Amino acid sequence: MSIRIGILGYGNLGRGVECAVKHNPDLELKAVFTRRAPETVKILTETAKVYHVDEAVKMKDEIDVLILCVGSSTDLPVQTPEYAEYFNVVDSFDTHARIPEHFAAVDAAAKKGGKVAMISVGWDPGMFSLNRLYANAIMPDGTDYTFWGKGVSQGHSDAVRRIQGVVDARQYTIPVEKALEAVRNGENPELSTREKHTREVFVVAEEGADKAKIENEIKTMPNYFDEYDTTVHFITEEEMKRDHAGLPHGGFVIRTGKTGWNNEHNHVIEYSLKLDSNPEFTSSVICAYARAAYRMSQEGHTGCKTVFDVAPAYLSSQTPEELRAHML
Amino acid sequence: MSIRIGILGYGNLGRGVECAVKHNPDLELKAVFTRRAPETVKILTETAKVYHVDEAVKMKDEIDVLILCVGSSTDLPVQTPEYAEYFNVVDSFDTHARIPEHFAAVDAAAKKGGKVAMISVGWDPGMFSLNRLYANAIMPDGTDYTFWGKGVSQGHSDAVRRIQGVVDARQYTIPVEKALEAVRNGENPELSTREKHTREVFVVAEEGADKAKIENEIKTMPNYFDEYDTTVHFITEEEMKRDHAGLPHGGFVIRTGKTGWNNEHNHVIEYSLKLDSNPEFTSSVICAYARAAYRMSQEGHTGCKTVFDVAPAYLSSQTPEELRAHML
C-alpha cells in the first residue's frame, strides 16, 4: 500500500512535491489543500483532488503525511504546530535563527497528537546541515565553509523589485572561484563576506527610468548588497523571460581538517549540489523525509524531528537487507 | 565521564584510532590488545596500557566500546562476532559482497550479549555508502558513479610485490578527469572500467632484474591490471621512501538525476574526499561511530548496525539542542 500524501499550499514548492511524488512509486498524492477557491487551482495529478484548506483536518484519516508548502517567514511558524497535532507533517522551515523555537512549538503539538513532525527539510537547512554534522563529527579539528550558488536568490530578487522604476529583477549569488580553490587546497583562508560570493542582478527597468540611480540603489542596499561586489545588467522583458525563467541553485559544503598524533595529515571533505530547479530538488528531499516520517510514526515514534534525528535507512524505499546488499 | 575505548590490533588502523581518540575529548583510550607480546608494542598514549588479546574479555567491564583493527579478509569475520557478545564493537569490514553474512553473524552475537555492533564503518563502505543512499532516496530517477583516488591501493601494491624481481611497489589508482567531467556535466556516460580509472605503479626492482618482464607481468595481471591502462615507473629504494611513504586516498560519489513532471530538470549531487592518510581518516569515522554505538547501547539498542541505521545526531559530541541551534 502506498503512503498517502497531502500537500498544503500549491506554489513552486507544492508543485515540486507533486512532481517528486510521481517519481516515488511508493508515494501517492491524495489531496492538495489551498487557501484559494479550489475550483481555480489546476493540478497535474489526475487521481488527486483539490480542497479548501479548511477541509484538511476532516481528512486526517485519509492522509498519512501532510507536506506544508507555505511560506517560512509567517505561515510555517503558525501552521506546522497547528497541523502537527492531526497529521504526520514535513516542512522546510528555513529561518535558521528561529529553528529552536519552531522545534519547541512543533514538538509539543506533535507529541500531543501522537504524530511525527519533520521540520527544516530541504538542502539548506537539510542536506547541507547533514554534511556539516557528519564532517564535524569525523574531524573535530577543522574548519567549515559553506558557499552558495550559482543560483537565484528569491529574497534578493524581491528586494530589487521593490526599487522604484524596476519592473522585474533576477539576482544570482555566485561563489568566488578563487576562494573555493583556496579552501579546497587546505589553505584554511579567513574569508570576508565580499571574498566568498559576488552578486549579479538582471533588471528590467521602466521606460525612461534613471538606470544609474537604480544601479546605485541596488549596490548600496544595506544587508542585501552593500557587503558584496555586485554587477547590474539592464535587459528587456523578453530577455528576462527567455534567459532567466528558471530557479537554478546549488552550493558547496567543505570541511578541512587535520588528523594524526601531531596534526600532520590534512583532509578535505566536500559536498556539492548543482540544481536546475531549487524548488523541485527541495521537494525531492522532502518526499524522502515524508517516507521516513510515515515509517517512524508506524514504529511508534512521536514528536518533532530534524534531519539529524533520522537514520538514513528510513529514507529509502529499499529494505534494510537490500540496502546492505547493494548500497553499503 | 568519557567513553572508554579499547583497540584490538595495533597496525596502521589501530594507530589511526589512537590518534583519533586524542582528537575527541569525550573519548578515552583505556587499552590496546595485541596478538604480539605486549611488552614489544609501544603505543603513544601514556595513560593507556597494552595487553595480550587473551586478556580482552576479562576487561569487558572496563571498556565501553572495543574497536576491531584487524584484517577484513580473515580476521574480522571471526573476531567481530566473537567480541560482539561481550563488548559494544565497531569494525571496518570492507568486503562488500560478504556484508550480508557478516551482518547476520554479528547481529546474532550482539543480540545474545545485549550489545551494539557497528560494522563496515569507514569511507567505502561508510561515508560513500551513506552518500549513495541519501542521493538515491532524494533522486529515484538517476545514475550513480563512484570514482576512487588519487590514492594508494594496498591490495594492488601487494599484488605487484609478489612478482619475481620486485623488492617494493606502490600502486596509485587515479580517476580519469575526462570521465569525471562528463559525469558532472550530466552527460550520463556509460563508462567501462578502463574509462573510469588509470593505474600508476612505482616499482623498486632487484639489481639485474628483467624490468621489461616485470612491467609486462604487471600490465597483464588478471583482475588487478589487465582491464586498466597502467603506467609503470622503476625507481630507487630511496625515492620510494622519500616520495611514496604516505597512504593518501580519496574519491568521488556522484549521482545525477532528473526531477519535474516530464523529467525536465537535471541535478548533480557530488561528495568527495581528499585524504592525506587513508587509515587515519577511516579511524576518525570509526571514532564517531564508536560514540554512537555507546549512546545507542545506553538507550537500550542491541544488535548489528551499519551507517544506514544510525541517526546522525548520535555521531556528534554536541547535544541535540546545540546541533539544532548551530549546525542545522
PDB file of N, CA, C and O in Angstrom, chain A residues 19 22-24 103 125 129 132-134 138 140-141 184 259-261 263 265-268 270-272 274 276 280 284 308 312-313 315 324 327-328, chain B residues 19 22-24 103 125 129 132 134 138 140-141 184 259-261 263 265-268 270-272 274 276 280 284 308 310 312-313 315 324 327-328:
ATOM      1  N   CYS A  19       5.444  16.756  -8.317  1.00  0.00           N
ATOM      2  CA  CYS A  19       6.338  16.081  -9.271  1.00  0.00           C
ATOM      3  C   CYS A  19       7.162  14.992  -8.585  1.00  0.00           C
ATOM      4  O   CYS A  19       7.349  13.896  -9.131  1.00  0.00           O
ATOM      5  N   LYS A  22       5.365  11.790  -7.990  1.00  0.00           N
ATOM      6  CA  LYS A  22       5.279  10.996  -9.218  1.00  0.00           C
ATOM      7  C   LYS A  22       6.520  10.122  -9.416  1.00  0.00           C
ATOM      8  O   LYS A  22       6.436   9.037  -9.995  1.00  0.00           O
ATOM      9  N   HIS A  23       7.681  10.594  -8.952  1.00  0.00           N
ATOM     10  CA  HIS A  23       8.923   9.843  -9.125  1.00  0.00           C
ATOM     11  C   HIS A  23       9.111   8.747  -8.070  1.00  0.00           C
ATOM     12  O   HIS A  23      10.094   8.014  -8.118  1.00  0.00           O
ATOM     13  N   ASN A  24       8.227   8.689  -7.084  1.00  0.00           N
ATOM     14  CA  ASN A  24       8.355   7.716  -5.992  1.00  0.00           C
ATOM     15  C   ASN A  24       7.138   6.804  -5.979  1.00  0.00           C
ATOM     16  O   ASN A  24       6.089   7.163  -5.438  1.00  0.00           O
ATOM     17  N   PHE A 103      11.067  24.361  16.647  1.00  0.00           N
ATOM     18  CA  PHE A 103      11.150  22.970  17.099  1.00  0.00           C
ATOM     19  C   PHE A 103      10.294  22.763  18.350  1.00  0.00           C
ATOM     20  O   PHE A 103       9.517  21.800  18.434  1.00  0.00           O
ATOM     21  N   PRO A 125      18.411  24.758   5.263  1.00  0.00           N
ATOM     22  CA  PRO A 125      18.746  23.583   6.070  1.00  0.00           C
ATOM     23  C   PRO A 125      18.316  22.272   5.405  1.00  0.00           C
ATOM     24  O   PRO A 125      17.375  22.251   4.642  1.00  0.00           O
ATOM     25  N   SER A 129      23.122  20.771   6.124  1.00  0.00           N
ATOM     26  CA  SER A 129      23.258  20.627   7.578  1.00  0.00           C
ATOM     27  C   SER A 129      23.821  19.249   7.913  1.00  0.00           C
ATOM     28  O   SER A 129      24.716  19.110   8.756  1.00  0.00           O
ATOM     29  N   ARG A 132      27.444  19.125   7.202  1.00  0.00           N
ATOM     30  CA  ARG A 132      28.207  19.813   8.245  1.00  0.00           C
ATOM     31  C   ARG A 132      28.356  18.904   9.463  1.00  0.00           C
ATOM     32  O   ARG A 132      29.439  18.755  10.017  1.00  0.00           O
ATOM     33  N   LEU A 133      27.254  18.271   9.871  1.00  0.00           N
ATOM     34  CA  LEU A 133      27.304  17.420  11.062  1.00  0.00           C
ATOM     35  C   LEU A 133      28.247  16.232  10.868  1.00  0.00           C
ATOM     36  O   LEU A 133      29.122  15.979  11.707  1.00  0.00           O
ATOM     37  N   TYR A 134      28.072  15.501   9.777  1.00  0.00           N
ATOM     38  CA  TYR A 134      28.931  14.331   9.554  1.00  0.00           C
ATOM     39  C   TYR A 134      30.405  14.745   9.545  1.00  0.00           C
ATOM     40  O   TYR A 134      31.246  14.118  10.178  1.00  0.00           O
ATOM     41  N   ILE A 138      33.375  13.642  12.248  1.00  0.00           N
ATOM     42  CA  ILE A 138      34.537  12.871  11.803  1.00  0.00           C
ATOM     43  C   ILE A 138      35.830  13.625  12.106  1.00  0.00           C
ATOM     44  O   ILE A 138      36.798  13.041  12.573  1.00  0.00           O
ATOM     45  N   PRO A 140      36.928  16.583  14.323  1.00  0.00           N
ATOM     46  CA  PRO A 140      36.655  17.638  15.317  1.00  0.00           C
ATOM     47  C   PRO A 140      37.604  18.832  15.156  1.00  0.00           C
ATOM     48  O   PRO A 140      37.220  19.947  15.478  1.00  0.00           O
ATOM     49  N   ASP A 141      38.816  18.600  14.661  1.00  0.00           N
ATOM     50  CA  ASP A 141      39.745  19.710  14.449  1.00  0.00           C
ATOM     51  C   ASP A 141      39.694  20.116  12.985  1.00  0.00           C
ATOM     52  O   ASP A 141      40.308  19.475  12.132  1.00  0.00           O
ATOM     53  N   ARG A 184      39.692  24.384  -0.939  1.00  0.00           N
ATOM     54  CA  ARG A 184      39.970  23.004  -1.366  1.00  0.00           C
ATOM     55  C   ARG A 184      41.437  22.639  -1.233  1.00  0.00           C
ATOM     56  O   ARG A 184      41.781  21.491  -1.003  1.00  0.00           O
ATOM     57  N   THR A 259      44.314  15.258  11.021  1.00  0.00           N
ATOM     58  CA  THR A 259      44.376  14.069  11.862  1.00  0.00           C
ATOM     59  C   THR A 259      45.844  13.779  12.148  1.00  0.00           C
ATOM     60  O   THR A 259      46.734  14.438  11.616  1.00  0.00           O
ATOM     61  N   GLY A 260      46.072  12.770  12.960  1.00  0.00           N
ATOM     62  CA  GLY A 260      47.444  12.377  13.283  1.00  0.00           C
ATOM     63  C   GLY A 260      47.826  12.830  14.681  1.00  0.00           C
ATOM     64  O   GLY A 260      47.228  13.754  15.232  1.00  0.00           O
ATOM     65  N   TRP A 261      48.809  12.152  15.234  1.00  0.00           N
ATOM     66  CA  TRP A 261      49.196  12.446  16.620  1.00  0.00           C
ATOM     67  C   TRP A 261      49.604  13.907  16.779  1.00  0.00           C
ATOM     68  O   TRP A 261      49.313  14.539  17.781  1.00  0.00           O
ATOM     69  N   ASN A 263      48.793  16.300  14.331  1.00  0.00           N
ATOM     70  CA  ASN A 263      48.054  17.016  13.274  1.00  0.00           C
ATOM     71  C   ASN A 263      48.821  17.065  11.963  1.00  0.00           C
ATOM     72  O   ASN A 263      48.778  18.057  11.244  1.00  0.00           O
ATOM     73  N   HIS A 265      48.427  15.315   9.177  1.00  0.00           N
ATOM     74  CA  HIS A 265      47.745  14.978   7.921  1.00  0.00           C
ATOM     75  C   HIS A 265      46.508  15.841   7.696  1.00  0.00           C
ATOM     76  O   HIS A 265      45.732  16.073   8.608  1.00  0.00           O
ATOM     77  N   ASN A 266      46.350  16.281   6.453  1.00  0.00           N
ATOM     78  CA  ASN A 266      45.224  17.136   6.075  1.00  0.00           C
ATOM     79  C   ASN A 266      44.192  16.364   5.262  1.00  0.00           C
ATOM     80  O   ASN A 266      44.541  15.470   4.494  1.00  0.00           O
ATOM     81  N   HIS A 267      42.943  16.763   5.433  1.00  0.00           N
ATOM     82  CA  HIS A 267      41.856  16.107   4.722  1.00  0.00           C
ATOM     83  C   HIS A 267      40.847  17.153   4.270  1.00  0.00           C
ATOM     84  O   HIS A 267      40.644  18.153   4.947  1.00  0.00           O
ATOM     85  N   VAL A 268      40.211  16.882   3.146  1.00  0.00           N
ATOM     86  CA  VAL A 268      39.153  17.757   2.647  1.00  0.00           C
ATOM     87  C   VAL A 268      37.916  16.909   2.362  1.00  0.00           C
ATOM     88  O   VAL A 268      37.984  15.932   1.611  1.00  0.00           O
ATOM     89  N   GLU A 270      34.137  17.336   0.867  1.00  0.00           N
ATOM     90  CA  GLU A 270      33.341  18.313   0.107  1.00  0.00           C
ATOM     91  C   GLU A 270      32.028  17.699  -0.357  1.00  0.00           C
ATOM     92  O   GLU A 270      31.998  16.580  -0.873  1.00  0.00           O
ATOM     93  N   TYR A 271      30.956  18.456  -0.172  1.00  0.00           N
ATOM     94  CA  TYR A 271      29.631  18.057  -0.673  1.00  0.00           C
ATOM     95  C   TYR A 271      29.124  19.194  -1.528  1.00  0.00           C
ATOM     96  O   TYR A 271      29.197  20.348  -1.126  1.00  0.00           O
ATOM     97  N   SER A 272      28.652  18.880  -2.726  1.00  0.00           N
ATOM     98  CA  SER A 272      28.163  19.965  -3.564  1.00  0.00           C
ATOM     99  C   SER A 272      26.903  19.572  -4.318  1.00  0.00           C
ATOM    100  O   SER A 272      26.648  18.388  -4.589  1.00  0.00           O
ATOM    101  N   LYS A 274      24.426  20.865  -7.695  1.00  0.00           N
ATOM    102  CA  LYS A 274      24.238  21.715  -8.873  1.00  0.00           C
ATOM    103  C   LYS A 274      22.826  21.438  -9.360  1.00  0.00           C
ATOM    104  O   LYS A 274      22.554  20.364  -9.902  1.00  0.00           O
ATOM    105  N   ASP A 276      19.181  22.377 -11.286  1.00  0.00           N
ATOM    106  CA  ASP A 276      18.419  23.131 -12.283  1.00  0.00           C
ATOM    107  C   ASP A 276      17.208  23.814 -11.662  1.00  0.00           C
ATOM    108  O   ASP A 276      16.789  24.873 -12.109  1.00  0.00           O
ATOM    109  N   GLU A 280      12.184  22.101  -6.971  1.00  0.00           N
ATOM    110  CA  GLU A 280      11.971  20.671  -7.244  1.00  0.00           C
ATOM    111  C   GLU A 280      12.964  19.797  -6.485  1.00  0.00           C
ATOM    112  O   GLU A 280      12.621  18.700  -6.048  1.00  0.00           O
ATOM    113  N   SER A 284      12.107  17.082  -3.571  1.00  0.00           N
ATOM    114  CA  SER A 284      12.555  15.693  -3.651  1.00  0.00           C
ATOM    115  C   SER A 284      13.130  15.244  -2.308  1.00  0.00           C
ATOM    116  O   SER A 284      12.924  14.101  -1.884  1.00  0.00           O
ATOM    117  N   PHE A 308      18.751  15.503  11.508  1.00  0.00           N
ATOM    118  CA  PHE A 308      19.756  14.912  12.403  1.00  0.00           C
ATOM    119  C   PHE A 308      19.236  13.678  13.134  1.00  0.00           C
ATOM    120  O   PHE A 308      20.018  12.875  13.645  1.00  0.00           O
ATOM    121  N   PRO A 312      19.435   7.082   8.199  1.00  0.00           N
ATOM    122  CA  PRO A 312      19.318   7.146   6.736  1.00  0.00           C
ATOM    123  C   PRO A 312      18.446   6.052   6.119  1.00  0.00           C
ATOM    124  O   PRO A 312      17.745   6.308   5.131  1.00  0.00           O
ATOM    125  N   ALA A 313      18.443   4.856   6.687  1.00  0.00           N
ATOM    126  CA  ALA A 313      17.679   3.752   6.088  1.00  0.00           C
ATOM    127  C   ALA A 313      16.190   4.073   5.955  1.00  0.00           C
ATOM    128  O   ALA A 313      15.526   3.570   5.044  1.00  0.00           O
ATOM    129  N   LEU A 315      14.904   6.623   4.831  1.00  0.00           N
ATOM    130  CA  LEU A 315      14.631   7.475   3.666  1.00  0.00           C
ATOM    131  C   LEU A 315      14.430   6.686   2.387  1.00  0.00           C
ATOM    132  O   LEU A 315      13.869   7.201   1.418  1.00  0.00           O
ATOM    133  N   ARG A 324      21.864  -3.091   2.487  1.00  0.00           N
ATOM    134  CA  ARG A 324      23.152  -3.672   2.888  1.00  0.00           C
ATOM    135  C   ARG A 324      23.791  -4.436   1.737  1.00  0.00           C
ATOM    136  O   ARG A 324      24.998  -4.398   1.547  1.00  0.00           O
ATOM    137  N   MET A 327      24.006  -1.254  -1.502  1.00  0.00           N
ATOM    138  CA  MET A 327      24.402   0.139  -1.424  1.00  0.00           C
ATOM    139  C   MET A 327      25.520   0.409  -0.424  1.00  0.00           C
ATOM    140  O   MET A 327      26.141   1.463  -0.446  1.00  0.00           O
ATOM    141  N   LEU A 328      25.764  -0.575   0.484  1.00  0.00           N
ATOM    142  CA  LEU A 328      26.797  -0.360   1.501  1.00  0.00           C
ATOM    143  C   LEU A 328      28.179  -0.528   0.885  1.00  0.00           C
ATOM    144  O   LEU A 328      29.055   0.275   1.095  1.00  0.00           O
TER     145      LEU A 328
ATOM    146  N   CYS B  19      45.150   7.969  17.430  1.00  0.00           N
ATOM    147  CA  CYS B  19      45.246   9.403  17.120  1.00  0.00           C
ATOM    148  C   CYS B  19      43.874  10.065  17.140  1.00  0.00           C
ATOM    149  O   CYS B  19      43.703  11.173  17.662  1.00  0.00           O
ATOM    150  N   LYS B  22      42.548  10.853  20.524  1.00  0.00           N
ATOM    151  CA  LYS B  22      43.178  12.070  21.061  1.00  0.00           C
ATOM    152  C   LYS B  22      42.448  13.337  20.609  1.00  0.00           C
ATOM    153  O   LYS B  22      42.419  14.335  21.323  1.00  0.00           O
ATOM    154  N   HIS B  23      41.862  13.301  19.420  1.00  0.00           N
ATOM    155  CA  HIS B  23      41.174  14.483  18.884  1.00  0.00           C
ATOM    156  C   HIS B  23      39.743  14.621  19.413  1.00  0.00           C
ATOM    157  O   HIS B  23      39.065  15.596  19.094  1.00  0.00           O
ATOM    158  N   ASN B  24      39.267  13.626  20.163  1.00  0.00           N
ATOM    159  CA  ASN B  24      37.895  13.633  20.670  1.00  0.00           C
ATOM    160  C   ASN B  24      37.907  13.623  22.194  1.00  0.00           C
ATOM    161  O   ASN B  24      38.046  12.561  22.805  1.00  0.00           O
ATOM    162  N   PHE B 103      26.912  -9.411   8.621  1.00  0.00           N
ATOM    163  CA  PHE B 103      25.854  -8.775   9.413  1.00  0.00           C
ATOM    164  C   PHE B 103      25.093  -9.823  10.228  1.00  0.00           C
ATOM    165  O   PHE B 103      24.862  -9.652  11.426  1.00  0.00           O
ATOM    166  N   PRO B 125      33.305   0.810   2.437  1.00  0.00           N
ATOM    167  CA  PRO B 125      31.976   1.220   2.891  1.00  0.00           C
ATOM    168  C   PRO B 125      32.039   2.251   4.026  1.00  0.00           C
ATOM    169  O   PRO B 125      32.995   2.291   4.782  1.00  0.00           O
ATOM    170  N   SER B 129      28.918   5.043   1.138  1.00  0.00           N
ATOM    171  CA  SER B 129      27.648   4.319   1.146  1.00  0.00           C
ATOM    172  C   SER B 129      26.512   5.252   1.551  1.00  0.00           C
ATOM    173  O   SER B 129      25.437   5.258   0.934  1.00  0.00           O
ATOM    174  N   ARG B 132      25.638   7.498  -1.241  1.00  0.00           N
ATOM    175  CA  ARG B 132      24.858   6.791  -2.259  1.00  0.00           C
ATOM    176  C   ARG B 132      23.397   6.691  -1.814  1.00  0.00           C
ATOM    177  O   ARG B 132      22.473   6.961  -2.580  1.00  0.00           O
ATOM    178  N   TYR B 134      21.621   8.507   0.499  1.00  0.00           N
ATOM    179  CA  TYR B 134      20.908   9.795   0.533  1.00  0.00           C
ATOM    180  C   TYR B 134      20.553  10.242  -0.891  1.00  0.00           C
ATOM    181  O   TYR B 134      19.431  10.661  -1.165  1.00  0.00           O
ATOM    182  N   ILE B 138      16.768  10.712  -2.519  1.00  0.00           N
ATOM    183  CA  ILE B 138      16.307  12.022  -2.987  1.00  0.00           C
ATOM    184  C   ILE B 138      15.925  11.966  -4.466  1.00  0.00           C
ATOM    185  O   ILE B 138      14.915  12.517  -4.870  1.00  0.00           O
ATOM    186  N   PRO B 140      15.157   9.270  -7.104  1.00  0.00           N
ATOM    187  CA  PRO B 140      14.978   7.878  -7.522  1.00  0.00           C
ATOM    188  C   PRO B 140      15.320   7.679  -9.003  1.00  0.00           C
ATOM    189  O   PRO B 140      15.748   6.595  -9.381  1.00  0.00           O
ATOM    190  N   ASP B 141      15.139   8.710  -9.822  1.00  0.00           N
ATOM    191  CA  ASP B 141      15.486   8.582 -11.241  1.00  0.00           C
ATOM    192  C   ASP B 141      16.857   9.191 -11.469  1.00  0.00           C
ATOM    193  O   ASP B 141      16.993  10.418 -11.572  1.00  0.00           O
ATOM    194  N   ARG B 184      29.911  15.033 -14.257  1.00  0.00           N
ATOM    195  CA  ARG B 184      29.486  16.292 -13.629  1.00  0.00           C
ATOM    196  C   ARG B 184      28.636  17.149 -14.565  1.00  0.00           C
ATOM    197  O   ARG B 184      27.776  17.885 -14.123  1.00  0.00           O
ATOM    198  N   THR B 259      14.326  15.666 -12.177  1.00  0.00           N
ATOM    199  CA  THR B 259      13.066  15.940 -11.495  1.00  0.00           C
ATOM    200  C   THR B 259      12.148  16.647 -12.490  1.00  0.00           C
ATOM    201  O   THR B 259      12.545  16.977 -13.595  1.00  0.00           O
ATOM    202  N   GLY B 260      10.925  16.896 -12.027  1.00  0.00           N
ATOM    203  CA  GLY B 260       9.971  17.610 -12.871  1.00  0.00           C
ATOM    204  C   GLY B 260       8.939  16.650 -13.429  1.00  0.00           C
ATOM    205  O   GLY B 260       9.169  15.439 -13.511  1.00  0.00           O
ATOM    206  N   TRP B 261       7.782  17.193 -13.798  1.00  0.00           N
ATOM    207  CA  TRP B 261       6.676  16.357 -14.266  1.00  0.00           C
ATOM    208  C   TRP B 261       7.090  15.538 -15.479  1.00  0.00           C
ATOM    209  O   TRP B 261       6.703  14.389 -15.635  1.00  0.00           O
ATOM    210  N   ASN B 263      10.492  15.120 -16.342  1.00  0.00           N
ATOM    211  CA  ASN B 263      11.944  14.957 -16.205  1.00  0.00           C
ATOM    212  C   ASN B 263      12.720  16.104 -16.852  1.00  0.00           C
ATOM    213  O   ASN B 263      13.789  15.895 -17.419  1.00  0.00           O
ATOM    214  N   HIS B 265      14.246  18.735 -15.502  1.00  0.00           N
ATOM    215  CA  HIS B 265      15.335  19.389 -14.764  1.00  0.00           C
ATOM    216  C   HIS B 265      16.401  18.387 -14.322  1.00  0.00           C
ATOM    217  O   HIS B 265      16.083  17.314 -13.827  1.00  0.00           O
ATOM    218  N   ASN B 266      17.656  18.801 -14.484  1.00  0.00           N
ATOM    219  CA  ASN B 266      18.792  17.945 -14.121  1.00  0.00           C
ATOM    220  C   ASN B 266      19.447  18.430 -12.841  1.00  0.00           C
ATOM    221  O   ASN B 266      19.504  19.632 -12.576  1.00  0.00           O
ATOM    222  N   HIS B 267      19.991  17.481 -12.095  1.00  0.00           N
ATOM    223  CA  HIS B 267      20.651  17.809 -10.839  1.00  0.00           C
ATOM    224  C   HIS B 267      21.893  16.953 -10.679  1.00  0.00           C
ATOM    225  O   HIS B 267      21.916  15.808 -11.135  1.00  0.00           O
ATOM    226  N   VAL B 268      22.888  17.494 -10.018  1.00  0.00           N
ATOM    227  CA  VAL B 268      24.108  16.746  -9.727  1.00  0.00           C
ATOM    228  C   VAL B 268      24.395  16.856  -8.235  1.00  0.00           C
ATOM    229  O   VAL B 268      24.502  17.962  -7.693  1.00  0.00           O
ATOM    230  N   GLU B 270      27.238  15.695  -5.519  1.00  0.00           N
ATOM    231  CA  GLU B 270      28.607  15.161  -5.505  1.00  0.00           C
ATOM    232  C   GLU B 270      29.183  15.202  -4.098  1.00  0.00           C
ATOM    233  O   GLU B 270      29.074  16.204  -3.394  1.00  0.00           O
ATOM    234  N   TYR B 271      29.804  14.100  -3.702  1.00  0.00           N
ATOM    235  CA  TYR B 271      30.513  14.028  -2.415  1.00  0.00           C
ATOM    236  C   TYR B 271      31.930  13.592  -2.721  1.00  0.00           C
ATOM    237  O   TYR B 271      32.133  12.652  -3.485  1.00  0.00           O
ATOM    238  N   SER B 272      32.901  14.305  -2.170  1.00  0.00           N
ATOM    239  CA  SER B 272      34.270  13.902  -2.461  1.00  0.00           C
ATOM    240  C   SER B 272      35.160  14.000  -1.231  1.00  0.00           C
ATOM    241  O   SER B 272      34.901  14.778  -0.308  1.00  0.00           O
ATOM    242  N   LYS B 274      39.399  14.073  -0.095  1.00  0.00           N
ATOM    243  CA  LYS B 274      40.807  14.168  -0.481  1.00  0.00           C
ATOM    244  C   LYS B 274      41.597  13.957   0.802  1.00  0.00           C
ATOM    245  O   LYS B 274      41.608  14.823   1.670  1.00  0.00           O
ATOM    246  N   ASP B 276      44.958  12.813   3.088  1.00  0.00           N
ATOM    247  CA  ASP B 276      46.402  12.573   3.217  1.00  0.00           C
ATOM    248  C   ASP B 276      46.690  11.186   3.759  1.00  0.00           C
ATOM    249  O   ASP B 276      47.706  10.574   3.438  1.00  0.00           O
ATOM    250  N   GLU B 280      44.086   6.997   8.835  1.00  0.00           N
ATOM    251  CA  GLU B 280      43.693   7.961   9.875  1.00  0.00           C
ATOM    252  C   GLU B 280      42.298   8.518   9.636  1.00  0.00           C
ATOM    253  O   GLU B 280      41.560   8.790  10.589  1.00  0.00           O
ATOM    254  N   SER B 284      39.016   8.036  12.005  1.00  0.00           N
ATOM    255  CA  SER B 284      38.242   9.176  12.500  1.00  0.00           C
ATOM    256  C   SER B 284      36.749   8.918  12.334  1.00  0.00           C
ATOM    257  O   SER B 284      35.943   9.273  13.204  1.00  0.00           O
ATOM    258  N   PHE B 308      23.809   2.987   7.892  1.00  0.00           N
ATOM    259  CA  PHE B 308      22.445   3.299   7.461  1.00  0.00           C
ATOM    260  C   PHE B 308      21.468   3.377   8.637  1.00  0.00           C
ATOM    261  O   PHE B 308      20.387   3.957   8.505  1.00  0.00           O
ATOM    262  N   VAL B 310      22.087   4.532  11.776  1.00  0.00           N
ATOM    263  CA  VAL B 310      22.482   5.441  12.857  1.00  0.00           C
ATOM    264  C   VAL B 310      22.027   6.865  12.535  1.00  0.00           C
ATOM    265  O   VAL B 310      22.489   7.475  11.565  1.00  0.00           O
ATOM    266  N   PRO B 312      22.141  10.651  12.470  1.00  0.00           N
ATOM    267  CA  PRO B 312      23.374  11.443  12.505  1.00  0.00           C
ATOM    268  C   PRO B 312      23.677  12.102  13.861  1.00  0.00           C
ATOM    269  O   PRO B 312      24.847  12.220  14.239  1.00  0.00           O
ATOM    270  N   ALA B 313      22.649  12.499  14.595  1.00  0.00           N
ATOM    271  CA  ALA B 313      22.891  13.200  15.869  1.00  0.00           C
ATOM    272  C   ALA B 313      23.725  12.366  16.842  1.00  0.00           C
ATOM    273  O   ALA B 313      24.455  12.922  17.671  1.00  0.00           O
ATOM    274  N   LEU B 315      26.322  10.826  16.299  1.00  0.00           N
ATOM    275  CA  LEU B 315      27.750  10.870  15.977  1.00  0.00           C
ATOM    276  C   LEU B 315      28.467  12.058  16.596  1.00  0.00           C
ATOM    277  O   LEU B 315      29.693  12.060  16.718  1.00  0.00           O
ATOM    278  N   ARG B 324      20.863  21.702  16.721  1.00  0.00           N
ATOM    279  CA  ARG B 324      19.784  22.431  16.043  1.00  0.00           C
ATOM    280  C   ARG B 324      20.073  23.925  15.988  1.00  0.00           C
ATOM    281  O   ARG B 324      19.771  24.594  15.002  1.00  0.00           O
ATOM    282  N   MET B 327      24.087  24.020  13.838  1.00  0.00           N
ATOM    283  CA  MET B 327      24.540  23.279  12.667  1.00  0.00           C
ATOM    284  C   MET B 327      23.448  23.025  11.637  1.00  0.00           C
ATOM    285  O   MET B 327      23.731  22.688  10.497  1.00  0.00           O
ATOM    286  N   LEU B 328      22.184  23.197  12.048  1.00  0.00           N
ATOM    287  CA  LEU B 328      21.078  22.937  11.121  1.00  0.00           C
ATOM    288  C   LEU B 328      20.951  24.090  10.112  1.00  0.00           C
ATOM    289  O   LEU B 328      20.822  23.863   8.929  1.00  0.00           O
TER     290      LEU B 328
END
